Amino acid sequence: MKRKRILALFLAVVSCLSLAVSASAAGMTPREATDFKDYDRTAWYAEAVSAAVDNGLLYGKSSSIIDPNGDMTRAEMAAIINRSFGCYKTADISQYKDVSKSKWYYKDVALAVQMGTYNGRSSSSMAPDAPISRQEAMTVVARALELDYDAYAKTDLSAFSDRDKISAWALPYVRSMVGAGYIHGRGKILAPLDNITRSEFAQIFYNIIGTYIVSKGTYDKDIKGSVLIRTDDVELKNLTVDGDLIIGCGAADGKITLDNVTITVPASVTRVPQGINCRKVVTTIELIGKNEIKFEGETYTDPYYLYGINFSNNKACIRGKDKEKDTLKITMPKAEGQVSYIMGITCYNDILVEACTLDILCPEGKSLYGISTSDGAAARYSITIKNCTFNGTLGKDRKGTMQNVQYSIASLLYAYGNDITVTDSVINAGAYSKKNLAQSALLEGKNITLTNCELALESKGGSKTEEGSHGSVRPIHVSNGKVALTNCHGRIESMN
């Protein structure tokens, strides 16, 4: 399964110039946009640039110049992306003869090449001091966000009269950026060969992120729009977020606490709908009280993936202190059209869930997953659950009505090729459909070990009289491994 891992554009954008565009800017303290004499409060960029300045993203080139229409160089953008991600591994860039070790950007170019966001303009040239074109910037951002270019291959660019000027190598990236809603063009043109300006980059950022949390502490005011957390040890308490929650690299190896928090993903979202998105961080989400992730829209038709929580490629932990009181409910929407994969929680690394109640509902889609740590190919990681109550329902809507859809896969815990370990827990899980299920395995892994557990597992799909092929309907399935149950009780039912 090829995943679309989209993260919020905080990175590409954290940009606009958190890294100073000139040496003098590096030591400057951000003020208000109106303090700069070349800032036009009536211009199209006014709100975006003002927000970038307010949030410490955009600094002036001098005490009086913000240069909203100034160009950004390739080296400057590399540094911005690196800082946003927290990159630390470098590549050998000795082949690029125009990147001198004495330059301030030498390490940043090496980091960008290692990360895969940058290639040279030729095999021996990086052109670090050259302005970066709009199509180059779109390419870098799309690579940083790891957009699924295949998913946006049919993005219609006919509204842009200069679409034929997009270089062939850049076309998949431009399509993905437009399709994801990050780029709207300059009126009826994309201007792919023009240089991208500071204000344009600020506008991209403004379109994605509404609120920034940059200091440790407790926050208790409702948040409208997406929120980016750029530090660890943050507690959100007794509030609602009407947008997605993005956990940035600054939270690495720390924890984010949700204390009676409700996150609602808007129905109008143009990118991959997801409640919490963690990127390039090893994150612990600590639960206190009743927390919920839900989707405003009941049915989504675009894009291919929907996530409750997307941990991407990092080890993750969801932890409470009292499994009866500390809860997280994830209610996924229905999916039609091209939407294929519905995942309550995805983590292409090892994940631990401990001392909480987790409730996941995935009603409809080509493939339904409660927690997935495997793409069935190279990525295969473990799932560990300790002292939890885990309620999972696949194939029923919010009203409890069984759906009439034939799924490719329905799996509550999917760790294909790796191990599932559950101890001292209650597992109530079911996969349902009025159609025949192509493949259902509530617990799917290489080895499955259940100790001191109470089980209620139920897989039901189709009927004996239904025409068509009958797939495999299995509450538990192992791949070249074994199932070990110790001191477990309850019921396991399967019907096709």
Short mmCIF file of C-alpha atoms in Angstrom, two decimals:
data_model
loop_
_atom_site.label_atom_id
_atom_site.label_comp_id
_atom_site.label_asym_id
_atom_site.label_seq_id
_atom_site.Cartn_x
_atom_site.Cartn_y
_atom_site.Cartn_z
CA MET A 1 0.00 0.00 0.00
CA LYS A 2 1.48 3.29 -0.94
CA ARG A 3 0.67 5.79 1.74
CA LYS A 4 -0.04 9.41 1.31
CA ARG A 5 1.65 11.04 4.20
CA ILE A 6 0.65 14.53 4.25
CA LEU A 7 1.63 16.80 6.94
CA ALA A 8 0.68 20.24 7.44
CA LEU A 9 2.41 22.81 5.57
CA PHE A 10 3.96 24.15 8.65
CA LEU A 11 7.27 23.11 7.43
CA ALA A 12 7.48 24.35 4.05
CA VAL A 13 6.16 27.32 5.30
CA VAL A 14 7.44 27.85 8.68
CA SER A 15 9.29 29.49 6.53
CA CYS A 16 8.75 32.48 5.28
CA LEU A 17 11.66 33.45 6.80
CA SER A 18 12.04 32.26 10.19
CA LEU A 19 15.50 32.01 8.84
CA ALA A 20 16.66 35.51 8.17
CA VAL A 21 17.04 36.42 4.58
CA SER A 22 19.91 38.63 5.53
CA ALA A 23 22.45 38.50 8.28
CA SER A 24 20.99 41.61 9.86
CA ALA A 25 17.60 39.94 10.20
CA ALA A 26 18.93 37.10 12.29
CA GLY A 27 19.10 39.14 15.45
CA MET A 28 15.92 41.11 14.97
CA THR A 29 12.87 40.78 17.15
CA PRO A 30 9.58 40.33 15.25
CA ARG A 31 7.18 43.20 15.65
CA GLU A 32 3.95 44.11 13.91
CA ALA A 33 3.74 44.18 10.15
CA THR A 34 2.62 47.78 10.26
CA ASP A 35 6.00 48.75 11.71
CA PHE A 36 7.56 48.17 8.29
CA LYS A 37 7.20 51.03 5.88
CA ASP A 38 6.93 48.80 2.80
CA TYR A 39 4.05 46.77 4.23
CA ASP A 40 0.75 47.60 2.52
CA ARG A 41 -2.25 46.87 4.71
CA THR A 42 -4.52 47.05 1.63
CA ALA A 43 -2.53 44.51 -0.40
CA TRP A 44 -3.71 40.97 -1.14
CA TYR A 45 -1.00 39.59 1.14
CA ALA A 46 -1.82 41.84 4.13
CA GLU A 47 -3.38 39.25 6.45
CA ALA A 48 -0.89 36.53 5.54
CA VAL A 49 2.21 38.66 6.07
CA SER A 50 0.78 40.16 9.25
CA ALA A 51 0.14 36.67 10.63
CA ALA A 52 3.65 35.56 9.63
CA VAL A 53 5.18 38.49 11.50
CA ASP A 54 2.91 38.04 14.53
CA ASN A 55 3.88 34.38 14.81
CA GLY A 56 7.60 34.99 14.53
CA LEU A 57 7.89 33.44 11.09
CA LEU A 58 8.72 36.47 9.02
CA TYR A 59 11.42 38.95 9.97
CA GLY A 60 12.36 42.19 8.33
CA LYS A 61 15.45 42.67 6.21
CA SER A 62 16.06 45.76 8.26
CA SER A 63 14.29 47.67 11.00
CA SER A 64 11.97 49.25 8.45
CA ILE A 65 11.87 46.84 5.49
CA ILE A 66 9.90 43.56 5.38
CA ASP A 67 10.30 43.15 1.59
CA PRO A 68 7.05 41.25 0.92
CA ASN A 69 7.71 41.11 -2.81
CA GLY A 70 11.34 40.02 -2.47
CA ASP A 71 12.56 36.71 -3.87
CA MET A 72 13.71 33.73 -1.82
CA THR A 73 16.93 31.89 -2.69
CA ARG A 74 17.32 28.14 -2.95
CA ALA A 75 19.66 28.06 0.05
CA GLU A 76 17.27 30.09 2.19
CA MET A 77 14.39 27.77 1.45
CA ALA A 78 16.55 24.72 2.20
CA ALA A 79 17.40 26.15 5.60
CA ILE A 80 13.76 26.90 6.32
CA ILE A 81 12.64 23.37 5.49
CA ASN A 82 15.47 21.83 7.50
CA ARG A 83 14.69 23.89 10.57
CA SER A 84 11.01 23.07 10.29
CA PHE A 85 11.69 19.34 10.22
CA GLY A 86 14.54 19.31 12.67
CA CYS A 87 16.85 17.60 10.18
CA TYR A 88 20.18 16.44 11.51
CA LYS A 89 21.61 13.94 9.01
CA THR A 90 23.77 15.25 6.20
CA ALA A 91 24.70 13.87 2.80
CA ASP A 92 27.98 14.05 0.93
CA ILE A 93 27.55 17.03 -1.40
CA SER A 94 31.11 17.23 -2.68
CA GLN A 95 29.78 16.74 -6.20
CA TYR A 96 28.21 20.20 -6.13
CA LYS A 97 31.12 22.45 -6.96
CA ASP A 98 29.23 25.68 -6.27
CA VAL A 99 28.53 24.88 -2.60
CA SER A 100 31.57 26.02 -0.67
CA LYS A 101 32.26 24.71 2.82
CA SER A 102 32.89 28.27 3.91
CA LYS A 103 29.31 29.34 3.11
CA TRP A 104 26.68 29.60 5.84
CA TYR A 105 24.36 27.31 3.90
CA TYR A 106 26.78 24.41 3.31
CA LYS A 107 25.29 22.24 6.05
CA ASP A 108 21.74 23.17 5.12
CA VAL A 109 22.26 22.03 1.53
CA ALA A 110 23.75 18.78 2.81
CA LEU A 111 20.74 18.28 5.09
CA ALA A 112 18.28 19.00 2.28
CA VAL A 113 19.97 16.54 -0.09
CA GLN A 114 19.93 13.84 2.57
CA MET A 115 16.26 14.53 3.29
CA GLY A 116 15.41 14.20 -0.40
CA THR A 117 13.86 17.64 -0.78
CA TYR A 118 16.70 18.99 -2.93
CA ASN A 119 18.44 17.83 -6.07
CA GLY A 120 21.00 19.85 -7.94
CA ARG A 121 20.16 21.81 -11.04
CA SER A 122 22.73 19.55 -12.63
CA SER A 123 24.99 16.75 -11.45
CA SER A 124 27.58 19.29 -10.33
CA SER A 125 25.59 22.46 -9.65
CA MET A 126 23.17 23.32 -6.80
CA ALA A 127 22.83 27.07 -7.50
CA PRO A 128 22.29 27.86 -3.80
CA ASP A 129 22.36 31.65 -4.25
CA ALA A 130 19.89 31.66 -7.14
CA PRO A 131 16.26 32.63 -6.53
CA ILE A 132 13.98 29.63 -6.28
CA SER A 133 11.25 29.41 -8.90
CA ARG A 134 7.63 28.75 -8.07
CA GLN A 135 7.71 25.27 -9.60
CA GLU A 136 10.92 24.48 -7.71
CA ALA A 137 9.35 25.69 -4.47
CA MET A 138 6.24 23.59 -5.11
CA THR A 139 8.47 20.61 -5.74
CA VAL A 140 10.42 21.07 -2.51
CA VAL A 141 7.24 21.49 -0.46
CA ALA A 142 5.55 18.49 -2.08
CA ARG A 143 8.60 16.34 -1.33
CA ALA A 144 8.73 17.61 2.23
CA LEU A 145 5.05 16.82 2.70
CA GLU A 146 5.51 13.48 0.97
CA LEU A 147 2.38 14.01 -1.08
CA ASP A 148 1.11 11.01 -3.01
CA TYR A 149 1.68 12.18 -6.55
CA ASP A 150 -0.32 9.30 -8.02
CA ALA A 151 -3.38 10.39 -6.06
CA TYR A 152 -3.24 13.82 -7.70
CA ALA A 153 -2.19 12.66 -11.16
CA LYS A 154 -5.57 13.67 -12.60
CA THR A 155 -5.66 17.13 -11.01
CA ASP A 156 -7.21 19.49 -13.57
CA LEU A 157 -4.93 22.40 -14.42
CA SER A 158 -7.04 23.69 -17.30
CA ALA A 159 -7.98 26.83 -15.33
CA PHE A 160 -4.37 28.04 -15.69
CA SER A 161 -3.52 29.39 -19.12
CA ASP A 162 0.23 28.85 -18.67
CA ARG A 163 0.04 25.21 -17.62
CA ASP A 164 2.10 24.27 -20.70
CA LYS A 165 5.05 26.16 -19.20
CA ILE A 166 5.37 23.71 -16.30
CA SER A 167 8.50 21.61 -16.75
CA ALA A 168 7.83 17.91 -17.21
CA TRP A 169 9.87 17.00 -14.13
CA ALA A 170 7.84 19.43 -11.99
CA LEU A 171 4.38 18.51 -13.28
CA PRO A 172 3.58 15.76 -10.71
CA TYR A 173 4.58 18.07 -7.86
CA VAL A 174 2.63 21.05 -9.18
CA ARG A 175 -0.45 18.90 -9.71
CA SER A 176 -0.23 17.57 -6.17
CA MET A 177 0.17 21.04 -4.65
CA VAL A 178 -2.79 22.39 -6.60
CA GLY A 179 -4.87 19.29 -5.93
CA ALA A 180 -4.16 19.46 -2.21
CA GLY A 181 -5.34 23.06 -2.15
CA TYR A 182 -1.97 24.59 -1.25
CA ILE A 183 -1.49 26.56 -4.47
CA HIS A 184 -4.18 28.71 -6.11
CA GLY A 185 -2.07 30.52 -8.68
CA ARG A 186 -1.73 34.14 -9.64
CA GLY A 187 -5.23 34.59 -10.93
CA LYS A 188 -5.48 32.48 -14.07
CA ILE A 189 -1.80 31.60 -14.24
CA LEU A 190 0.57 29.48 -12.16
CA ALA A 191 3.71 31.35 -13.25
CA PRO A 192 5.81 28.22 -12.67
CA LEU A 193 9.04 29.76 -13.94
CA ASP A 194 8.74 32.98 -11.93
CA ASN A 195 10.53 33.34 -8.61
CA ILE A 196 8.45 32.79 -5.51
CA THR A 197 8.18 35.80 -3.21
CA ARG A 198 8.14 36.09 0.55
CA SER A 199 4.51 37.16 0.58
CA GLU A 200 3.45 34.25 -1.63
CA PHE A 201 5.10 31.79 0.68
CA ALA A 202 3.48 33.53 3.66
CA GLN A 203 0.09 33.18 1.96
CA ILE A 204 0.56 29.43 1.52
CA PHE A 205 1.33 29.14 5.19
CA TYR A 206 -1.63 31.32 6.14
CA ASN A 207 -3.96 29.07 4.14
CA ILE A 208 -2.93 26.07 6.21
CA ILE A 209 -2.27 27.10 9.81
CA GLY A 210 -4.49 29.30 11.96
CA THR A 211 -2.85 29.11 15.40
CA TYR A 212 0.69 28.50 16.64
CA ILE A 213 1.69 27.19 20.04
CA VAL A 214 5.38 27.84 20.62
CA SER A 215 5.65 27.89 24.43
CA LYS A 216 5.30 25.13 26.99
CA GLY A 217 2.26 25.33 29.22
CA THR A 218 -1.52 24.88 29.46
CA TYR A 219 -3.95 26.29 26.90
CA ASP A 220 -7.69 26.43 27.57
CA LYS A 221 -9.21 28.65 24.87
CA ASP A 222 -11.14 27.17 21.94
CA ILE A 223 -9.20 27.17 18.66
CA LYS A 224 -10.72 27.93 15.27
CA GLY A 225 -8.76 26.47 12.39
CA SER A 226 -5.69 24.26 12.34
CA VAL A 227 -3.18 24.55 15.17
CA LEU A 228 0.55 23.83 15.02
CA ILE A 229 2.38 22.86 18.22
CA ARG A 230 6.11 23.53 17.90
CA THR A 231 7.24 22.61 21.41
CA ASP A 232 6.80 19.75 23.87
CA ASP A 233 5.10 19.71 27.28
CA VAL A 234 1.94 21.39 26.02
CA GLU A 235 -1.44 20.68 27.59
CA LEU A 236 -4.70 21.44 25.80
CA LYS A 237 -7.44 21.57 28.41
CA ASN A 238 -11.24 21.83 28.20
CA LEU A 239 -11.25 23.17 24.67
CA THR A 240 -12.32 22.44 21.11
CA VAL A 241 -10.24 22.57 17.94
CA ASP A 242 -12.19 23.17 14.73
CA GLY A 243 -9.41 22.00 12.44
CA ASP A 244 -6.52 19.57 12.56
CA LEU A 245 -3.89 19.44 15.30
CA ILE A 246 -0.36 19.36 13.95
CA ILE A 247 2.52 18.31 16.20
CA GLY A 248 5.76 19.65 14.80
CA CYS A 249 9.40 18.70 15.18
CA GLY A 250 9.85 20.91 18.23
CA ALA A 251 7.82 18.39 20.23
CA ALA A 252 10.28 15.57 19.53
CA ASP A 253 10.69 13.10 22.39
CA GLY A 254 8.23 15.06 24.49
CA LYS A 255 4.54 14.76 25.24
CA ILE A 256 1.36 16.54 24.32
CA THR A 257 -1.52 16.27 26.80
CA LEU A 258 -5.18 16.25 25.79
CA ASP A 259 -7.44 17.00 28.75
CA ASN A 260 -11.12 16.91 27.72
CA VAL A 261 -10.39 18.04 24.16
CA THR A 262 -12.62 17.68 21.09
CA ILE A 263 -11.05 17.95 17.63
CA THR A 264 -13.44 18.38 14.69
CA VAL A 265 -12.07 17.98 11.17
CA PRO A 266 -13.90 20.40 8.81
CA ALA A 267 -16.02 19.00 6.01
CA SER A 268 -14.45 21.47 3.58
CA VAL A 269 -10.86 20.35 4.07
CA THR A 270 -9.03 20.09 0.74
CA ARG A 271 -6.03 18.04 1.82
CA VAL A 272 -5.98 14.65 3.53
CA PRO A 273 -8.54 14.89 6.36
CA GLN A 274 -6.94 14.01 9.69
CA GLY A 275 -7.49 14.92 13.32
CA ILE A 276 -3.91 14.82 14.64
CA ASN A 277 -0.85 14.84 12.43
CA CYS A 278 2.60 14.15 13.91
CA ARG A 279 5.62 14.68 11.70
CA LYS A 280 9.27 13.81 12.23
CA VAL A 281 8.68 13.43 15.95
CA VAL A 282 8.57 10.62 18.48
CA THR A 283 5.46 11.64 20.30
CA THR A 284 3.55 10.66 23.44
CA ILE A 285 -0.05 11.76 23.55
CA GLU A 286 -1.20 11.73 27.16
CA LEU A 287 -4.93 11.49 27.81
CA ILE A 288 -6.84 13.02 30.70
CA GLY A 289 -10.62 12.80 30.87
CA LYS A 290 -12.84 12.44 27.79
CA ASN A 291 -11.28 13.30 24.45
CA GLU A 292 -12.68 12.96 20.97
CA ILE A 293 -11.68 13.23 17.32
CA LYS A 294 -14.56 13.50 14.88
CA PHE A 295 -15.30 14.64 11.35
CA GLU A 296 -17.79 17.34 10.50
CA GLY A 297 -18.69 15.70 7.20
CA GLU A 298 -20.51 12.38 7.33
CA THR A 299 -19.18 11.31 3.92
CA TYR A 300 -15.94 12.22 2.12
CA THR A 301 -15.11 11.53 -1.51
CA ASP A 302 -11.60 12.96 -1.67
CA PRO A 303 -8.77 12.14 -1.23
CA TYR A 304 -7.54 8.54 -0.93
CA TYR A 305 -6.83 8.51 2.81
CA LEU A 306 -8.51 9.64 6.01
CA TYR A 307 -6.79 9.49 9.40
CA GLY A 308 -7.90 10.03 12.95
CA ILE A 309 -4.27 10.23 14.08
CA ASN A 310 -1.34 10.06 11.68
CA PHE A 311 1.95 9.35 13.46
CA SER A 312 3.75 8.89 10.14
CA ASN A 313 7.11 7.07 10.49
CA ASN A 314 7.78 7.65 14.16
CA LYS A 315 7.45 5.60 17.30
CA ALA A 316 4.35 6.63 19.17
CA CYS A 317 2.56 6.25 22.48
CA ILE A 318 -1.00 6.99 23.56
CA ARG A 319 -1.21 6.83 27.32
CA GLY A 320 -3.62 7.59 30.13
CA LYS A 321 -3.40 7.09 33.88
CA ASP A 322 -6.81 5.54 34.54
CA LYS A 323 -8.29 3.36 31.82
CA GLU A 324 -11.82 4.00 33.07
CA LYS A 325 -11.57 7.79 33.13
CA ASP A 326 -9.01 8.64 30.44
CA THR A 327 -10.57 8.04 27.05
CA LEU A 328 -10.17 8.81 23.36
CA LYS A 329 -13.02 8.34 20.92
CA ILE A 330 -12.25 8.45 17.20
CA THR A 331 -15.26 8.52 14.88
CA MET A 332 -14.25 8.26 11.24
CA PRO A 333 -16.56 9.30 8.38
CA LYS A 334 -17.97 7.27 5.52
CA ALA A 335 -16.02 7.18 2.29
CA GLU A 336 -17.17 7.14 -1.30
CA GLY A 337 -15.55 7.68 -4.67
CA GLN A 338 -11.77 7.65 -4.65
CA VAL A 339 -11.42 7.53 -0.85
CA SER A 340 -9.93 4.13 -0.17
CA TYR A 341 -8.19 3.85 3.17
CA ILE A 342 -9.85 4.81 6.44
CA MET A 343 -7.50 4.61 9.41
CA GLY A 344 -8.35 5.46 12.99
CA ILE A 345 -4.65 5.52 13.87
CA THR A 346 -1.72 4.96 11.53
CA CYS A 347 1.90 4.64 12.60
CA TYR A 348 4.60 3.16 10.39
CA ASN A 349 6.65 2.38 13.45
CA ASP A 350 6.05 0.68 16.80
CA ILE A 351 3.10 1.98 18.80
CA LEU A 352 2.12 1.56 22.46
CA VAL A 353 -1.37 2.18 23.85
CA GLU A 354 -1.54 2.09 27.64
CA ALA A 355 -3.92 2.73 30.57
CA CYS A 356 -6.83 4.26 28.67
CA THR A 357 -10.06 3.51 26.85
CA LEU A 358 -9.78 3.76 23.08
CA ASP A 359 -12.94 3.74 20.96
CA ILE A 360 -12.59 3.67 17.16
CA LEU A 361 -15.40 3.61 14.58
CA CYS A 362 -14.67 3.22 10.85
CA PRO A 363 -17.95 2.88 8.96
CA GLU A 364 -17.13 2.60 5.27
CA GLY A 365 -14.28 2.59 2.75
CA LYS A 366 -12.26 0.28 0.55
CA SER A 367 -10.04 -0.67 3.49
CA LEU A 368 -10.78 -0.05 7.16
CA TYR A 369 -8.22 -0.05 9.96
CA GLY A 370 -8.47 0.68 13.65
CA ILE A 371 -4.69 0.85 14.22
CA SER A 372 -2.31 0.12 11.35
CA THR A 373 1.47 -0.21 11.58
CA SER A 374 2.06 -1.97 8.29
CA ASP A 375 1.65 -1.28 4.61
CA GLY A 376 1.85 -5.01 3.89
CA ALA A 377 5.25 -4.56 2.25
CA ALA A 378 8.41 -3.01 3.67
CA ALA A 379 6.87 -1.20 6.63
CA ARG A 380 6.02 -3.72 9.34
CA TYR A 381 5.93 -2.67 12.99
CA SER A 382 4.50 -3.84 16.28
CA ILE A 383 1.37 -2.94 18.24
CA THR A 384 1.43 -3.20 22.04
CA ILE A 385 -1.63 -2.63 24.23
CA LYS A 386 -1.43 -2.65 28.04
CA ASN A 387 -4.17 -2.24 30.62
CA CYS A 388 -6.71 -0.80 28.18
CA THR A 389 -10.29 -1.09 27.07
CA PHE A 390 -10.31 -1.12 23.30
CA ASN A 391 -13.63 -0.81 21.48
CA GLY A 392 -13.45 -1.08 17.71
CA THR A 393 -16.24 -1.16 15.13
CA LEU A 394 -15.63 -1.54 11.41
CA GLY A 395 -18.50 -1.45 8.92
CA LYS A 396 -21.23 0.23 10.96
CA ASP A 397 -22.16 3.90 10.85
CA ARG A 398 -22.64 6.31 13.71
CA LYS A 399 -26.16 4.98 14.27
CA GLY A 400 -25.00 1.37 14.42
CA THR A 401 -26.35 0.47 10.97
CA MET A 402 -24.41 -2.22 9.10
CA GLN A 403 -23.12 -0.94 5.76
CA ASN A 404 -23.68 -2.51 2.36
CA VAL A 405 -20.12 -2.27 1.03
CA GLN A 406 -17.59 -4.92 0.06
CA TYR A 407 -14.30 -4.07 1.74
CA SER A 408 -10.87 -5.19 0.61
CA ILE A 409 -9.61 -5.28 4.20
CA ALA A 410 -11.19 -4.74 7.59
CA SER A 411 -8.76 -4.98 10.51
CA LEU A 412 -8.90 -3.50 13.98
CA LEU A 413 -5.22 -4.13 14.78
CA TYR A 414 -3.11 -4.48 11.64
CA ALA A 415 0.56 -5.30 12.18
CA TYR A 416 1.12 -7.58 9.19
CA GLY A 417 4.61 -9.03 9.37
CA ASN A 418 5.15 -7.98 13.00
CA ASP A 419 3.74 -8.72 16.44
CA ILE A 420 0.63 -7.76 18.36
CA THR A 421 0.89 -7.99 22.14
CA VAL A 422 -2.11 -7.30 24.39
CA THR A 423 -2.03 -7.66 28.17
CA ASP A 424 -4.48 -6.95 30.98
CA SER A 425 -7.02 -5.48 28.57
CA VAL A 426 -10.59 -5.70 27.32
CA ILE A 427 -11.02 -5.95 23.54
CA ASN A 428 -14.50 -5.45 22.10
CA ALA A 429 -14.27 -5.51 18.32
CA GLY A 430 -16.37 -6.23 15.27
CA ALA A 431 -16.12 -6.10 11.47
CA TYR A 432 -19.41 -6.07 9.57
CA SER A 433 -20.87 -5.78 6.09
CA LYS A 434 -24.00 -6.85 4.28
CA LYS A 435 -21.70 -7.74 1.39
CA ASN A 436 -19.14 -10.50 1.35
CA LEU A 437 -15.89 -9.34 2.91
CA ALA A 438 -12.86 -9.85 0.67
CA GLN A 439 -10.64 -10.07 3.74
CA SER A 440 -11.37 -9.49 7.40
CA ALA A 441 -9.02 -10.13 10.27
CA LEU A 442 -9.75 -8.13 13.39
CA LEU A 443 -6.27 -8.92 14.70
CA GLU A 444 -3.67 -9.37 11.95
CA GLY A 445 0.01 -9.93 12.71
CA LYS A 446 2.96 -12.29 12.52
CA ASN A 447 2.59 -13.37 16.15
CA ILE A 448 -0.35 -12.47 18.35
CA THR A 449 0.00 -12.77 22.13
CA LEU A 450 -3.00 -12.12 24.40
CA THR A 451 -2.53 -12.35 28.16
CA ASN A 452 -5.11 -11.73 30.90
CA CYS A 453 -7.64 -10.39 28.41
CA GLU A 454 -11.40 -10.30 28.09
CA LEU A 455 -12.36 -10.73 24.45
CA ALA A 456 -15.46 -10.10 22.37
CA LEU A 457 -14.43 -10.50 18.72
CA GLU A 458 -17.00 -10.67 15.94
CA SER A 459 -16.52 -10.85 12.15
CA LYS A 460 -19.66 -11.01 10.04
CA GLY A 461 -19.98 -10.40 6.33
CA GLY A 462 -22.43 -11.30 3.57
CA SER A 463 -24.51 -14.44 3.61
CA LYS A 464 -24.36 -18.01 2.33
CA THR A 465 -26.91 -17.19 -0.39
CA GLU A 466 -25.17 -14.09 -1.73
CA GLU A 467 -23.73 -14.40 -5.20
CA GLY A 468 -20.10 -13.72 -5.83
CA SER A 469 -16.87 -14.81 -4.23
CA HIS A 470 -16.62 -15.36 -0.52
CA GLY A 471 -13.49 -14.00 1.05
CA SER A 472 -11.86 -14.82 4.34
CA VAL A 473 -13.58 -13.63 7.51
CA ARG A 474 -11.31 -14.18 10.50
CA PRO A 475 -11.32 -12.63 13.94
CA ILE A 476 -7.63 -13.52 14.39
CA HIS A 477 -5.02 -14.25 11.73
CA VAL A 478 -1.26 -14.73 11.93
CA SER A 479 1.28 -14.73 9.10
CA ASN A 480 3.77 -17.58 9.49
CA GLY A 481 3.65 -17.16 13.25
CA LYS A 482 1.54 -18.24 16.18
CA VAL A 483 -1.34 -17.20 18.41
CA ALA A 484 -0.81 -17.46 22.17
CA LEU A 485 -3.72 -16.92 24.56
CA THR A 486 -3.05 -17.05 28.29
CA ASN A 487 -5.75 -16.60 30.92
CA CYS A 488 -8.18 -15.10 28.41
CA HIS A 489 -11.94 -15.45 28.32
CA GLY A 490 -14.90 -14.20 26.31
CA ARG A 491 -16.20 -15.06 22.84
CA ILE A 492 -14.91 -15.16 19.27
CA GLU A 493 -17.42 -15.38 16.41
CA SER A 494 -17.08 -15.54 12.65
CA MET A 495 -19.72 -15.79 9.95
CA ASN A 496 -19.71 -15.42 6.18
#
